Amino acid sequence: MTEDKPIDPRDMGPADMAARGFTRISRGDAIRRYCVETCMCGVRQEVLLCASAHCPLWPFRMGTDPFRDPRTLTDEQRAEAAERLRAARERRPGAPDQDAAARERTEGGSIWD
């Protein structure tokens, strides 16, 4: 007779989780999926209408953390984030050249030519 040992996910890596059929999602998305699929039988609109305020997941049911203050960025931080996004898009394999497409739109004059 074999005993099943409990598996601690903290001891597992991304490859182990993928081998078990899990994909990486955020905590908020995981909570939202649980609410939609388990509690509301797949009816997404019912999650918004949920009246089970005693549920510990109720505040998080829309996939957000209402206890977290909204993030505010300075203009400098916004510019840095935009630059990181642009660089990441350029590194993506098979991504179209964003700057070339923008030049084509502006150099030709009217878009109706």
mmCIF file of N, CA, C and O in Angstrom:
data_model
loop_
_atom_site.group_PDB
_atom_site.id
_atom_site.type_symbol
_atom_site.label_atom_id
_atom_site.label_comp_id
_atom_site.label_asym_id
_atom_site.label_seq_id
_atom_site.Cartn_x
_atom_site.Cartn_y
_atom_site.Cartn_z
ATOM 1 N N MET A 1 0.837 -1.179 0.000
ATOM 2 C CA MET A 1 0.000 0.000 0.000
ATOM 3 C C MET A 1 0.883 1.244 0.000
ATOM 4 O O MET A 1 1.810 1.352 0.787
ATOM 5 N N THR A 2 0.627 2.162 -0.907
ATOM 6 C CA THR A 2 1.444 3.374 -0.991
ATOM 7 C C THR A 2 0.681 4.541 -0.386
ATOM 8 O O THR A 2 -0.538 4.635 -0.467
ATOM 9 N N GLU A 3 1.439 5.396 0.226
ATOM 10 C CA GLU A 3 0.850 6.596 0.805
ATOM 11 C C GLU A 3 1.116 7.771 -0.123
ATOM 12 O O GLU A 3 2.237 7.951 -0.588
ATOM 13 N N ASP A 4 0.094 8.549 -0.375
ATOM 14 C CA ASP A 4 0.275 9.754 -1.180
ATOM 15 C C ASP A 4 0.750 10.882 -0.279
ATOM 16 O O ASP A 4 0.132 11.178 0.738
ATOM 17 N N LYS A 5 1.860 11.460 -0.661
ATOM 18 C CA LYS A 5 2.366 12.611 0.093
ATOM 19 C C LYS A 5 1.721 13.869 -0.460
ATOM 20 O O LYS A 5 1.562 14.013 -1.663
ATOM 21 N N PRO A 6 1.347 14.796 0.411
ATOM 22 C CA PRO A 6 0.827 16.067 -0.091
ATOM 23 C C PRO A 6 1.920 16.802 -0.864
ATOM 24 O O PRO A 6 3.095 16.737 -0.515
ATOM 25 N N ILE A 7 1.515 17.470 -1.911
ATOM 26 C CA ILE A 7 2.464 18.202 -2.743
ATOM 27 C C ILE A 7 2.364 19.682 -2.401
ATOM 28 O O ILE A 7 1.275 20.261 -2.421
ATOM 29 N N ASP A 8 3.491 20.274 -2.079
ATOM 30 C CA ASP A 8 3.533 21.698 -1.755
ATOM 31 C C ASP A 8 3.916 22.465 -3.022
ATOM 32 O O ASP A 8 5.022 22.294 -3.534
ATOM 33 N N PRO A 9 3.019 23.319 -3.563
ATOM 34 C CA PRO A 9 3.345 24.032 -4.798
ATOM 35 C C PRO A 9 4.520 24.988 -4.652
ATOM 36 O O PRO A 9 5.137 25.359 -5.633
ATOM 37 N N ARG A 10 4.859 25.336 -3.416
ATOM 38 C CA ARG A 10 6.025 26.212 -3.207
ATOM 39 C C ARG A 10 7.323 25.501 -3.532
ATOM 40 O O ARG A 10 8.350 26.136 -3.765
ATOM 41 N N ASP A 11 7.280 24.168 -3.550
ATOM 42 C CA ASP A 11 8.469 23.380 -3.875
ATOM 43 C C ASP A 11 8.559 23.055 -5.360
ATOM 44 O O ASP A 11 9.473 22.367 -5.791
ATOM 45 N N MET A 12 7.590 23.528 -6.126
ATOM 46 C CA MET A 12 7.540 23.212 -7.555
ATOM 47 C C MET A 12 7.963 24.431 -8.370
ATOM 48 O O MET A 12 7.744 25.565 -7.969
ATOM 49 N N GLY A 13 8.524 24.183 -9.523
ATOM 50 C CA GLY A 13 8.912 25.246 -10.431
ATOM 51 C C GLY A 13 7.907 25.365 -11.569
ATOM 52 O O GLY A 13 6.949 24.596 -11.662
ATOM 53 N N PRO A 14 8.125 26.331 -12.468
ATOM 54 C CA PRO A 14 7.213 26.519 -13.600
ATOM 55 C C PRO A 14 7.073 25.272 -14.471
ATOM 56 O O PRO A 14 5.988 24.970 -14.941
ATOM 57 N N ALA A 15 8.158 24.537 -14.669
ATOM 58 C CA ALA A 15 8.090 23.331 -15.501
ATOM 59 C C ALA A 15 7.223 22.267 -14.841
ATOM 60 O O ALA A 15 6.449 21.579 -15.508
ATOM 61 N N ASP A 16 7.342 22.133 -13.511
ATOM 62 C CA ASP A 16 6.517 21.166 -12.783
ATOM 63 C C ASP A 16 5.045 21.539 -12.873
ATOM 64 O O ASP A 16 4.186 20.667 -13.044
ATOM 65 N N MET A 17 4.758 22.817 -12.745
ATOM 66 C CA MET A 17 3.360 23.264 -12.821
ATOM 67 C C MET A 17 2.807 23.036 -14.226
ATOM 68 O O MET A 17 1.667 22.600 -14.385
ATOM 69 N N ALA A 18 3.606 23.312 -15.246
ATOM 70 C CA ALA A 18 3.174 23.103 -16.627
ATOM 71 C C ALA A 18 2.925 21.620 -16.888
ATOM 72 O O ALA A 18 1.975 21.255 -17.579
ATOM 73 N N ALA A 19 3.756 20.758 -16.316
ATOM 74 C CA ALA A 19 3.586 19.314 -16.491
ATOM 75 C C ALA A 19 2.270 18.839 -15.874
ATOM 76 O O ALA A 19 1.694 17.843 -16.315
ATOM 77 N N ARG A 20 1.788 19.553 -14.885
ATOM 78 C CA ARG A 20 0.516 19.199 -14.243
ATOM 79 C C ARG A 20 -0.671 19.877 -14.917
ATOM 80 O O ARG A 20 -1.796 19.770 -14.458
ATOM 81 N N GLY A 21 -0.404 20.657 -15.987
ATOM 82 C CA GLY A 21 -1.490 21.258 -16.751
ATOM 83 C C GLY A 21 -1.857 22.667 -16.343
ATOM 84 O O GLY A 21 -2.870 23.197 -16.779
ATOM 85 N N PHE A 22 -1.059 23.305 -15.499
ATOM 86 C CA PHE A 22 -1.341 24.667 -15.073
ATOM 87 C C PHE A 22 -0.627 25.673 -15.962
ATOM 88 O O PHE A 22 0.497 25.433 -16.403
ATOM 89 N N THR A 23 -1.295 26.777 -16.240
ATOM 90 C CA THR A 23 -0.665 27.882 -16.960
ATOM 91 C C THR A 23 -0.567 29.061 -16.011
ATOM 92 O O THR A 23 -1.333 29.170 -15.048
ATOM 93 N N ARG A 24 0.368 29.935 -16.291
ATOM 94 C CA ARG A 24 0.601 31.083 -15.413
ATOM 95 C C ARG A 24 -0.498 32.127 -15.599
ATOM 96 O O ARG A 24 -0.736 32.593 -16.709
ATOM 97 N N ILE A 25 -1.181 32.467 -14.504
ATOM 98 C CA ILE A 25 -2.161 33.551 -14.498
ATOM 99 C C ILE A 25 -1.985 34.326 -13.200
ATOM 100 O O ILE A 25 -1.393 33.833 -12.241
ATOM 101 N N SER A 26 -2.517 35.534 -13.166
ATOM 102 C CA SER A 26 -2.392 36.350 -11.963
ATOM 103 C C SER A 26 -3.339 35.842 -10.879
ATOM 104 O O SER A 26 -4.289 35.102 -11.149
ATOM 105 N N ARG A 27 -3.101 36.262 -9.656
ATOM 106 C CA ARG A 27 -3.984 35.869 -8.560
ATOM 107 C C ARG A 27 -5.399 36.377 -8.800
ATOM 108 O O ARG A 27 -6.377 35.679 -8.548
ATOM 109 N N GLY A 28 -5.493 37.606 -9.267
ATOM 110 C CA GLY A 28 -6.808 38.187 -9.533
ATOM 111 C C GLY A 28 -7.575 37.395 -10.579
ATOM 112 O O GLY A 28 -8.777 37.140 -10.427
ATOM 113 N N ASP A 29 -6.879 36.987 -11.637
ATOM 114 C CA ASP A 29 -7.523 36.186 -12.675
ATOM 115 C C ASP A 29 -7.933 34.813 -12.137
ATOM 116 O O ASP A 29 -8.975 34.280 -12.510
ATOM 117 N N ALA A 30 -7.103 34.240 -11.267
ATOM 118 C CA ALA A 30 -7.437 32.935 -10.681
ATOM 119 C C ALA A 30 -8.689 33.046 -9.820
ATOM 120 O O ALA A 30 -9.577 32.185 -9.881
ATOM 121 N N ILE A 31 -8.780 34.104 -9.032
ATOM 122 C CA ILE A 31 -9.964 34.304 -8.193
ATOM 123 C C ILE A 31 -11.184 34.511 -9.072
ATOM 124 O O ILE A 31 -12.248 33.927 -8.839
ATOM 125 N N ARG A 32 -11.041 35.328 -10.092
ATOM 126 C CA ARG A 32 -12.166 35.599 -10.997
ATOM 127 C C ARG A 32 -12.641 34.304 -11.663
ATOM 128 O O ARG A 32 -13.832 34.032 -11.748
ATOM 129 N N ARG A 33 -11.697 33.491 -12.140
ATOM 130 C CA ARG A 33 -12.063 32.220 -12.768
ATOM 131 C C ARG A 33 -12.795 31.307 -11.789
ATOM 132 O O ARG A 33 -13.758 30.640 -12.146
ATOM 133 N N TYR A 34 -12.316 31.269 -10.540
ATOM 134 C CA TYR A 34 -12.974 30.443 -9.539
ATOM 135 C C TYR A 34 -14.410 30.908 -9.344
ATOM 136 O O TYR A 34 -15.342 30.090 -9.326
ATOM 137 N N CYS A 35 -14.597 32.204 -9.207
ATOM 138 C CA CYS A 35 -15.947 32.741 -9.000
ATOM 139 C C CYS A 35 -16.850 32.423 -10.190
ATOM 140 O O CYS A 35 -17.986 31.985 -10.018
ATOM 141 N N VAL A 36 -16.353 32.622 -11.392
ATOM 142 C CA VAL A 36 -17.175 32.381 -12.590
ATOM 143 C C VAL A 36 -17.476 30.893 -12.748
ATOM 144 O O VAL A 36 -18.638 30.494 -12.903
ATOM 145 N N GLU A 37 -16.450 30.059 -12.705
ATOM 146 C CA GLU A 37 -16.620 28.650 -13.028
ATOM 147 C C GLU A 37 -17.235 27.829 -11.905
ATOM 148 O O GLU A 37 -18.064 26.960 -12.157
ATOM 149 N N THR A 38 -16.853 28.085 -10.669
ATOM 150 C CA THR A 38 -17.303 27.250 -9.562
ATOM 151 C C THR A 38 -18.563 27.795 -8.903
ATOM 152 O O THR A 38 -19.545 27.081 -8.749
ATOM 153 N N CYS A 39 -18.540 29.055 -8.540
ATOM 154 C CA CYS A 39 -19.687 29.610 -7.803
ATOM 155 C C CYS A 39 -20.860 29.950 -8.714
ATOM 156 O O CYS A 39 -22.014 29.736 -8.353
ATOM 157 N N MET A 40 -20.584 30.497 -9.874
ATOM 158 C CA MET A 40 -21.658 31.002 -10.731
ATOM 159 C C MET A 40 -21.901 30.150 -11.970
ATOM 160 O O MET A 40 -22.537 30.595 -12.921
ATOM 161 N N CYS A 41 -21.387 28.933 -11.976
ATOM 162 C CA CYS A 41 -21.639 27.952 -13.040
ATOM 163 C C CYS A 41 -21.373 28.496 -14.442
ATOM 164 O O CYS A 41 -22.112 28.217 -15.387
ATOM 165 N N GLY A 42 -20.345 29.330 -14.563
ATOM 166 C CA GLY A 42 -19.940 29.824 -15.867
ATOM 167 C C GLY A 42 -20.653 31.076 -16.345
ATOM 168 O O GLY A 42 -20.374 31.566 -17.425
ATOM 169 N N VAL A 43 -21.559 31.640 -15.552
ATOM 170 C CA VAL A 43 -22.288 32.841 -15.957
ATOM 171 C C VAL A 43 -21.547 34.057 -15.411
ATOM 172 O O VAL A 43 -21.630 34.384 -14.224
ATOM 173 N N ARG A 44 -20.809 34.730 -16.297
ATOM 174 C CA ARG A 44 -19.943 35.841 -15.878
ATOM 175 C C ARG A 44 -20.715 36.995 -15.254
ATOM 176 O O ARG A 44 -20.257 37.605 -14.298
ATOM 177 N N GLN A 45 -21.874 37.316 -15.771
ATOM 178 C CA GLN A 45 -22.657 38.436 -15.252
ATOM 179 C C GLN A 45 -23.065 38.206 -13.790
ATOM 180 O O GLN A 45 -23.175 39.153 -13.021
ATOM 181 N N GLU A 46 -23.243 36.961 -13.405
ATOM 182 C CA GLU A 46 -23.650 36.653 -12.034
ATOM 183 C C GLU A 46 -22.574 36.999 -11.021
ATOM 184 O O GLU A 46 -22.871 37.261 -9.859
ATOM 185 N N VAL A 47 -21.305 37.006 -11.438
ATOM 186 C CA VAL A 47 -20.222 37.372 -10.525
ATOM 187 C C VAL A 47 -20.388 38.826 -10.097
ATOM 188 O O VAL A 47 -20.241 39.156 -8.924
ATOM 189 N N LEU A 48 -20.741 39.680 -11.018
ATOM 190 C CA LEU A 48 -20.971 41.087 -10.695
ATOM 191 C C LEU A 48 -22.144 41.238 -9.730
ATOM 192 O O LEU A 48 -22.121 42.072 -8.831
ATOM 193 N N LEU A 49 -23.149 40.411 -9.889
ATOM 194 C CA LEU A 49 -24.356 40.489 -9.071
ATOM 195 C C LEU A 49 -24.262 39.690 -7.769
ATOM 196 O O LEU A 49 -25.229 39.657 -7.002
ATOM 197 N N CYS A 50 -23.131 39.051 -7.532
ATOM 198 C CA CYS A 50 -22.963 38.180 -6.371
ATOM 199 C C CYS A 50 -23.288 38.918 -5.072
ATOM 200 O O CYS A 50 -22.797 40.018 -4.827
ATOM 201 N N ALA A 51 -24.119 38.284 -4.242
ATOM 202 C CA ALA A 51 -24.518 38.873 -2.966
ATOM 203 C C ALA A 51 -23.900 38.136 -1.781
ATOM 204 O O ALA A 51 -24.263 38.389 -0.642
ATOM 205 N N SER A 52 -22.963 37.228 -2.030
ATOM 206 C CA SER A 52 -22.336 36.448 -0.957
ATOM 207 C C SER A 52 -21.203 37.235 -0.317
ATOM 208 O O SER A 52 -20.034 36.856 -0.390
ATOM 209 N N ALA A 53 -21.554 38.321 0.342
ATOM 210 C CA ALA A 53 -20.542 39.197 0.933
ATOM 211 C C ALA A 53 -19.779 38.524 2.066
ATOM 212 O O ALA A 53 -18.738 39.030 2.490
ATOM 213 N N HIS A 54 -20.250 37.382 2.558
ATOM 214 C CA HIS A 54 -19.539 36.652 3.607
ATOM 215 C C HIS A 54 -18.361 35.851 3.040
ATOM 216 O O HIS A 54 -17.504 35.400 3.776
ATOM 217 N N CYS A 55 -18.318 35.670 1.731
ATOM 218 C CA CYS A 55 -17.243 34.914 1.081
ATOM 219 C C CYS A 55 -15.945 35.716 1.167
ATOM 220 O O CYS A 55 -15.912 36.908 0.878
ATOM 221 N N PRO A 56 -14.834 35.072 1.559
ATOM 222 C CA PRO A 56 -13.568 35.808 1.654
ATOM 223 C C PRO A 56 -13.051 36.301 0.304
ATOM 224 O O PRO A 56 -12.236 37.218 0.244
ATOM 225 N N LEU A 57 -13.541 35.728 -0.805
ATOM 226 C CA LEU A 57 -13.116 36.174 -2.130
ATOM 227 C C LEU A 57 -14.014 37.269 -2.701
ATOM 228 O O LEU A 57 -13.709 37.832 -3.744
ATOM 229 N N TRP A 58 -15.118 37.585 -2.039
ATOM 230 C CA TRP A 58 -16.098 38.531 -2.575
ATOM 231 C C TRP A 58 -15.480 39.873 -2.989
ATOM 232 O O TRP A 58 -15.757 40.351 -4.083
ATOM 233 N N PRO A 59 -14.613 40.487 -2.177
ATOM 234 C CA PRO A 59 -14.044 41.777 -2.600
ATOM 235 C C PRO A 59 -13.162 41.671 -3.850
ATOM 236 O O PRO A 59 -12.964 42.645 -4.565
ATOM 237 N N PHE A 60 -12.645 40.483 -4.118
ATOM 238 C CA PHE A 60 -11.698 40.285 -5.214
ATOM 239 C C PHE A 60 -12.341 39.656 -6.445
ATOM 240 O O PHE A 60 -11.663 39.356 -7.418
ATOM 241 N N ARG A 61 -13.655 39.443 -6.445
ATOM 242 C CA ARG A 61 -14.340 38.659 -7.466
ATOM 243 C C ARG A 61 -14.257 39.249 -8.860
ATOM 244 O O ARG A 61 -14.424 38.544 -9.844
ATOM 245 N N MET A 62 -13.978 40.552 -8.988
ATOM 246 C CA MET A 62 -13.877 41.169 -10.302
ATOM 247 C C MET A 62 -12.443 41.140 -10.845
ATOM 248 O O MET A 62 -12.143 41.728 -11.867
ATOM 249 N N GLY A 63 -11.550 40.440 -10.145
ATOM 250 C CA GLY A 63 -10.178 40.286 -10.621
ATOM 251 C C GLY A 63 -9.264 41.425 -10.214
ATOM 252 O O GLY A 63 -8.160 41.543 -10.733
ATOM 253 N N THR A 64 -9.714 42.262 -9.286
ATOM 254 C CA THR A 64 -8.903 43.379 -8.815
ATOM 255 C C THR A 64 -8.815 43.343 -7.291
ATOM 256 O O THR A 64 -9.572 42.644 -6.632
ATOM 257 N N ASP A 65 -7.907 44.125 -6.744
ATOM 258 C CA ASP A 65 -7.733 44.232 -5.298
ATOM 259 C C ASP A 65 -8.243 45.604 -4.861
ATOM 260 O O ASP A 65 -7.562 46.610 -5.043
ATOM 261 N N PRO A 66 -9.436 45.673 -4.277
ATOM 262 C CA PRO A 66 -9.994 46.963 -3.898
ATOM 263 C C PRO A 66 -9.265 47.619 -2.727
ATOM 264 O O PRO A 66 -9.461 48.801 -2.456
ATOM 265 N N PHE A 67 -8.422 46.873 -2.033
ATOM 266 C CA PHE A 67 -7.688 47.425 -0.903
ATOM 267 C C PHE A 67 -6.398 48.109 -1.335
ATOM 268 O O PHE A 67 -5.758 48.789 -0.536
ATOM 269 N N ARG A 68 -6.027 47.929 -2.576
ATOM 270 C CA ARG A 68 -4.792 48.519 -3.091
ATOM 271 C C ARG A 68 -5.087 49.893 -3.664
ATOM 272 O O ARG A 68 -6.017 50.070 -4.441
ATOM 273 N N ASP A 69 -4.281 50.872 -3.279
ATOM 274 C CA ASP A 69 -4.448 52.220 -3.815
ATOM 275 C C ASP A 69 -4.091 52.225 -5.298
ATOM 276 O O ASP A 69 -3.175 51.513 -5.725
ATOM 277 N N PRO A 70 -4.799 53.033 -6.079
ATOM 278 C CA PRO A 70 -4.460 53.101 -7.509
ATOM 279 C C PRO A 70 -3.031 53.608 -7.702
ATOM 280 O O PRO A 70 -2.555 54.465 -6.959
ATOM 281 N N ARG A 71 -2.388 53.067 -8.687
ATOM 282 C CA ARG A 71 -1.007 53.451 -8.978
ATOM 283 C C ARG A 71 -1.001 54.768 -9.727
ATOM 284 O O ARG A 71 -1.712 54.935 -10.719
ATOM 285 N N THR A 72 -0.198 55.697 -9.268
ATOM 286 C CA THR A 72 -0.051 56.971 -9.961
ATOM 287 C C THR A 72 1.387 57.093 -10.423
ATOM 288 O O THR A 72 2.313 56.821 -9.673
ATOM 289 N N LEU A 73 1.560 57.481 -11.671
ATOM 290 C CA LEU A 73 2.887 57.600 -12.257
ATOM 291 C C LEU A 73 3.187 59.055 -12.588
ATOM 292 O O LEU A 73 2.297 59.793 -13.022
ATOM 293 N N THR A 74 4.446 59.428 -12.423
ATOM 294 C CA THR A 74 4.884 60.743 -12.872
ATOM 295 C C THR A 74 5.058 60.689 -14.387
ATOM 296 O O THR A 74 5.075 59.605 -14.992
ATOM 297 N N ASP A 75 5.203 61.849 -15.007
ATOM 298 C CA ASP A 75 5.423 61.889 -16.449
ATOM 299 C C ASP A 75 6.700 61.138 -16.827
ATOM 300 O O ASP A 75 6.755 60.460 -17.854
ATOM 301 N N GLU A 76 7.713 61.250 -15.981
ATOM 302 C CA GLU A 76 8.980 60.560 -16.241
ATOM 303 C C GLU A 76 8.785 59.041 -16.178
ATOM 304 O O GLU A 76 9.298 58.299 -17.022
ATOM 305 N N GLN A 77 8.034 58.561 -15.193
ATOM 306 C CA GLN A 77 7.772 57.134 -15.079
ATOM 307 C C GLN A 77 6.958 56.627 -16.266
ATOM 308 O O GLN A 77 7.192 55.529 -16.762
ATOM 309 N N ARG A 78 6.008 57.424 -16.734
ATOM 310 C CA ARG A 78 5.214 57.042 -17.912
ATOM 311 C C ARG A 78 6.105 56.918 -19.144
ATOM 312 O O ARG A 78 5.969 55.995 -19.941
ATOM 313 N N ALA A 79 7.029 57.877 -19.306
ATOM 314 C CA ALA A 79 7.934 57.849 -20.452
ATOM 315 C C ALA A 79 8.831 56.610 -20.388
ATOM 316 O O ALA A 79 9.075 55.955 -21.408
ATOM 317 N N GLU A 80 9.330 56.279 -19.195
ATOM 318 C CA GLU A 80 10.173 55.089 -19.039
ATOM 319 C C GLU A 80 9.389 53.818 -19.362
ATOM 320 O O GLU A 80 9.900 52.918 -20.026
ATOM 321 N N ALA A 81 8.155 53.751 -18.896
ATOM 322 C CA ALA A 81 7.325 52.577 -19.168
ATOM 323 C C ALA A 81 7.037 52.454 -20.662
ATOM 324 O O ALA A 81 7.056 51.352 -21.215
ATOM 325 N N ALA A 82 6.781 53.578 -21.316
ATOM 326 C CA ALA A 82 6.527 53.553 -22.757
ATOM 327 C C ALA A 82 7.764 53.074 -23.513
ATOM 328 O O ALA A 82 7.657 52.312 -24.477
ATOM 329 N N GLU A 83 8.927 53.492 -23.072
ATOM 330 C CA GLU A 83 10.177 53.068 -23.713
ATOM 331 C C GLU A 83 10.399 51.572 -23.509
ATOM 332 O O GLU A 83 10.803 50.865 -24.433
ATOM 333 N N ARG A 84 10.131 51.067 -22.306
ATOM 334 C CA ARG A 84 10.272 49.625 -22.058
ATOM 335 C C ARG A 84 9.312 48.830 -22.930
ATOM 336 O O ARG A 84 9.671 47.787 -23.479
ATOM 337 N N LEU A 85 8.087 49.308 -23.081
ATOM 338 C CA LEU A 85 7.103 48.628 -23.918
ATOM 339 C C LEU A 85 7.556 48.624 -25.376
ATOM 340 O O LEU A 85 7.471 47.601 -26.062
ATOM 341 N N ARG A 86 8.051 49.763 -25.866
ATOM 342 C CA ARG A 86 8.529 49.849 -27.244
ATOM 343 C C ARG A 86 9.679 48.869 -27.472
ATOM 344 O O ARG A 86 9.704 48.137 -28.466
ATOM 345 N N ALA A 87 10.621 48.827 -26.520
ATOM 346 C CA ALA A 87 11.768 47.928 -26.651
ATOM 347 C C ALA A 87 11.322 46.456 -26.622
ATOM 348 O O ALA A 87 11.827 45.635 -27.378
ATOM 349 N N ALA A 88 10.361 46.143 -25.777
ATOM 350 C CA ALA A 88 9.870 44.767 -25.698
ATOM 351 C C ALA A 88 9.169 44.369 -26.991
ATOM 352 O O ALA A 88 9.312 43.240 -27.461
ATOM 353 N N ARG A 89 8.428 45.280 -27.571
ATOM 354 C CA ARG A 89 7.750 44.981 -28.836
ATOM 355 C C ARG A 89 8.761 44.747 -29.954
ATOM 356 O O ARG A 89 8.544 43.912 -30.825
ATOM 357 N N GLU A 90 9.859 45.476 -29.944
ATOM 358 C CA GLU A 90 10.892 45.294 -30.973
ATOM 359 C C GLU A 90 11.602 43.954 -30.815
ATOM 360 O O GLU A 90 12.006 43.357 -31.796
ATOM 361 N N ARG A 91 11.746 43.498 -29.574
ATOM 362 C CA ARG A 91 12.427 42.223 -29.327
ATOM 363 C C ARG A 91 11.555 41.028 -29.676
ATOM 364 O O ARG A 91 12.054 39.936 -29.888
ATOM 365 N N ARG A 92 10.250 41.233 -29.737
ATOM 366 C CA ARG A 92 9.327 40.132 -30.001
ATOM 367 C C ARG A 92 9.560 39.604 -31.416
ATOM 368 O O ARG A 92 9.539 40.354 -32.377
ATOM 369 N N PRO A 93 9.780 38.292 -31.538
ATOM 370 C CA PRO A 93 10.049 37.739 -32.871
ATOM 371 C C PRO A 93 8.819 37.860 -33.774
ATOM 372 O O PRO A 93 7.697 37.638 -33.345
ATOM 373 N N GLY A 94 9.076 38.242 -35.008
ATOM 374 C CA GLY A 94 8.006 38.356 -35.993
ATOM 375 C C GLY A 94 7.151 39.595 -35.838
ATOM 376 O O GLY A 94 6.131 39.738 -36.504
ATOM 377 N N ALA A 95 7.547 40.503 -34.951
ATOM 378 C CA ALA A 95 6.752 41.718 -34.740
ATOM 379 C C ALA A 95 6.993 42.683 -35.895
ATOM 380 O O ALA A 95 8.114 42.845 -36.365
ATOM 381 N N PRO A 96 5.944 43.326 -36.383
ATOM 382 C CA PRO A 96 6.132 44.295 -37.461
ATOM 383 C C PRO A 96 6.891 45.510 -36.948
ATOM 384 O O PRO A 96 6.851 45.828 -35.762
ATOM 385 N N ASP A 97 7.579 46.158 -37.847
ATOM 386 C CA ASP A 97 8.328 47.366 -37.497
ATOM 387 C C ASP A 97 7.323 48.496 -37.297
ATOM 388 O O ASP A 97 6.762 49.022 -38.254
ATOM 389 N N GLN A 98 7.093 48.865 -36.042
ATOM 390 C CA GLN A 98 6.092 49.880 -35.709
ATOM 391 C C GLN A 98 6.447 51.232 -36.335
ATOM 392 O O GLN A 98 5.588 51.929 -36.843
ATOM 393 N N ASP A 99 7.733 51.610 -36.273
ATOM 394 C CA ASP A 99 8.144 52.906 -36.796
ATOM 395 C C ASP A 99 7.986 52.972 -38.314
ATOM 396 O O ASP A 99 7.581 53.991 -38.860
ATOM 397 N N ALA A 100 8.292 51.883 -39.009
ATOM 398 C CA ALA A 100 8.153 51.873 -40.468
ATOM 399 C C ALA A 100 6.689 52.023 -40.859
ATOM 400 O O ALA A 100 6.355 52.747 -41.803
ATOM 401 N N ALA A 101 5.806 51.358 -40.134
ATOM 402 C CA ALA A 101 4.374 51.472 -40.433
ATOM 403 C C ALA A 101 3.885 52.891 -40.194
ATOM 404 O O ALA A 101 3.086 53.427 -40.968
ATOM 405 N N ALA A 102 4.382 53.532 -39.154
ATOM 406 C CA ALA A 102 3.982 54.914 -38.867
ATOM 407 C C ALA A 102 4.495 55.851 -39.952
ATOM 408 O O ALA A 102 3.791 56.777 -40.376
ATOM 409 N N ARG A 103 5.733 55.626 -40.429
ATOM 410 C CA ARG A 103 6.286 56.473 -41.492
ATOM 411 C C ARG A 103 5.479 56.323 -42.770
ATOM 412 O O ARG A 103 5.207 57.292 -43.466
ATOM 413 N N GLU A 104 5.087 55.102 -43.087
ATOM 414 C CA GLU A 104 4.305 54.878 -44.301
ATOM 415 C C GLU A 104 2.978 55.628 -44.250
ATOM 416 O O GLU A 104 2.513 56.158 -45.251
ATOM 417 N N ARG A 105 2.370 55.674 -43.080
ATOM 418 C CA ARG A 105 1.094 56.369 -42.941
ATOM 419 C C ARG A 105 1.256 57.874 -43.107
ATOM 420 O O ARG A 105 0.394 58.534 -43.653
ATOM 421 N N THR A 106 2.367 58.437 -42.622
ATOM 422 C CA THR A 106 2.525 59.890 -42.653
ATOM 423 C C THR A 106 3.200 60.392 -43.927
ATOM 424 O O THR A 106 2.926 61.494 -44.372
ATOM 425 N N GLU A 107 4.093 59.607 -44.521
ATOM 426 C CA GLU A 107 4.807 60.064 -45.707
ATOM 427 C C GLU A 107 3.931 60.136 -46.948
ATOM 428 O O GLU A 107 4.137 60.954 -47.812
ATOM 429 N N GLY A 108 2.944 59.276 -47.013
ATOM 430 C CA GLY A 108 2.113 59.225 -48.203
ATOM 431 C C GLY A 108 1.089 60.354 -48.298
ATOM 432 O O GLY A 108 0.404 60.466 -49.272
ATOM 433 N N GLY A 109 1.033 61.208 -47.304
ATOM 434 C CA GLY A 109 0.034 62.278 -47.302
ATOM 435 C C GLY A 109 -1.295 61.751 -46.822
ATOM 436 O O GLY A 109 -1.422 61.310 -45.693
ATOM 437 N N SER A 110 -2.249 61.743 -47.692
ATOM 438 C CA SER A 110 -3.586 61.291 -47.348
ATOM 439 C C SER A 110 -3.644 59.765 -47.274
ATOM 440 O O SER A 110 -2.996 59.082 -48.070
ATOM 441 N N ILE A 111 -4.421 59.245 -46.363
ATOM 442 C CA ILE A 111 -4.571 57.805 -46.292
ATOM 443 C C ILE A 111 -5.452 57.298 -47.434
ATOM 444 O O ILE A 111 -5.542 56.109 -47.677
ATOM 445 N N TRP A 112 -6.106 58.196 -48.157
ATOM 446 C CA TRP A 112 -7.018 57.810 -49.213
ATOM 447 C C TRP A 112 -6.336 57.748 -50.583
ATOM 448 O O TRP A 112 -6.965 57.376 -51.558
ATOM 449 N N ASP A 113 -5.036 58.092 -50.644
ATOM 450 C CA ASP A 113 -4.320 58.067 -51.939
ATOM 451 C C ASP A 113 -4.128 56.662 -52.431
ATOM 452 O O ASP A 113 -3.945 55.737 -51.783
#
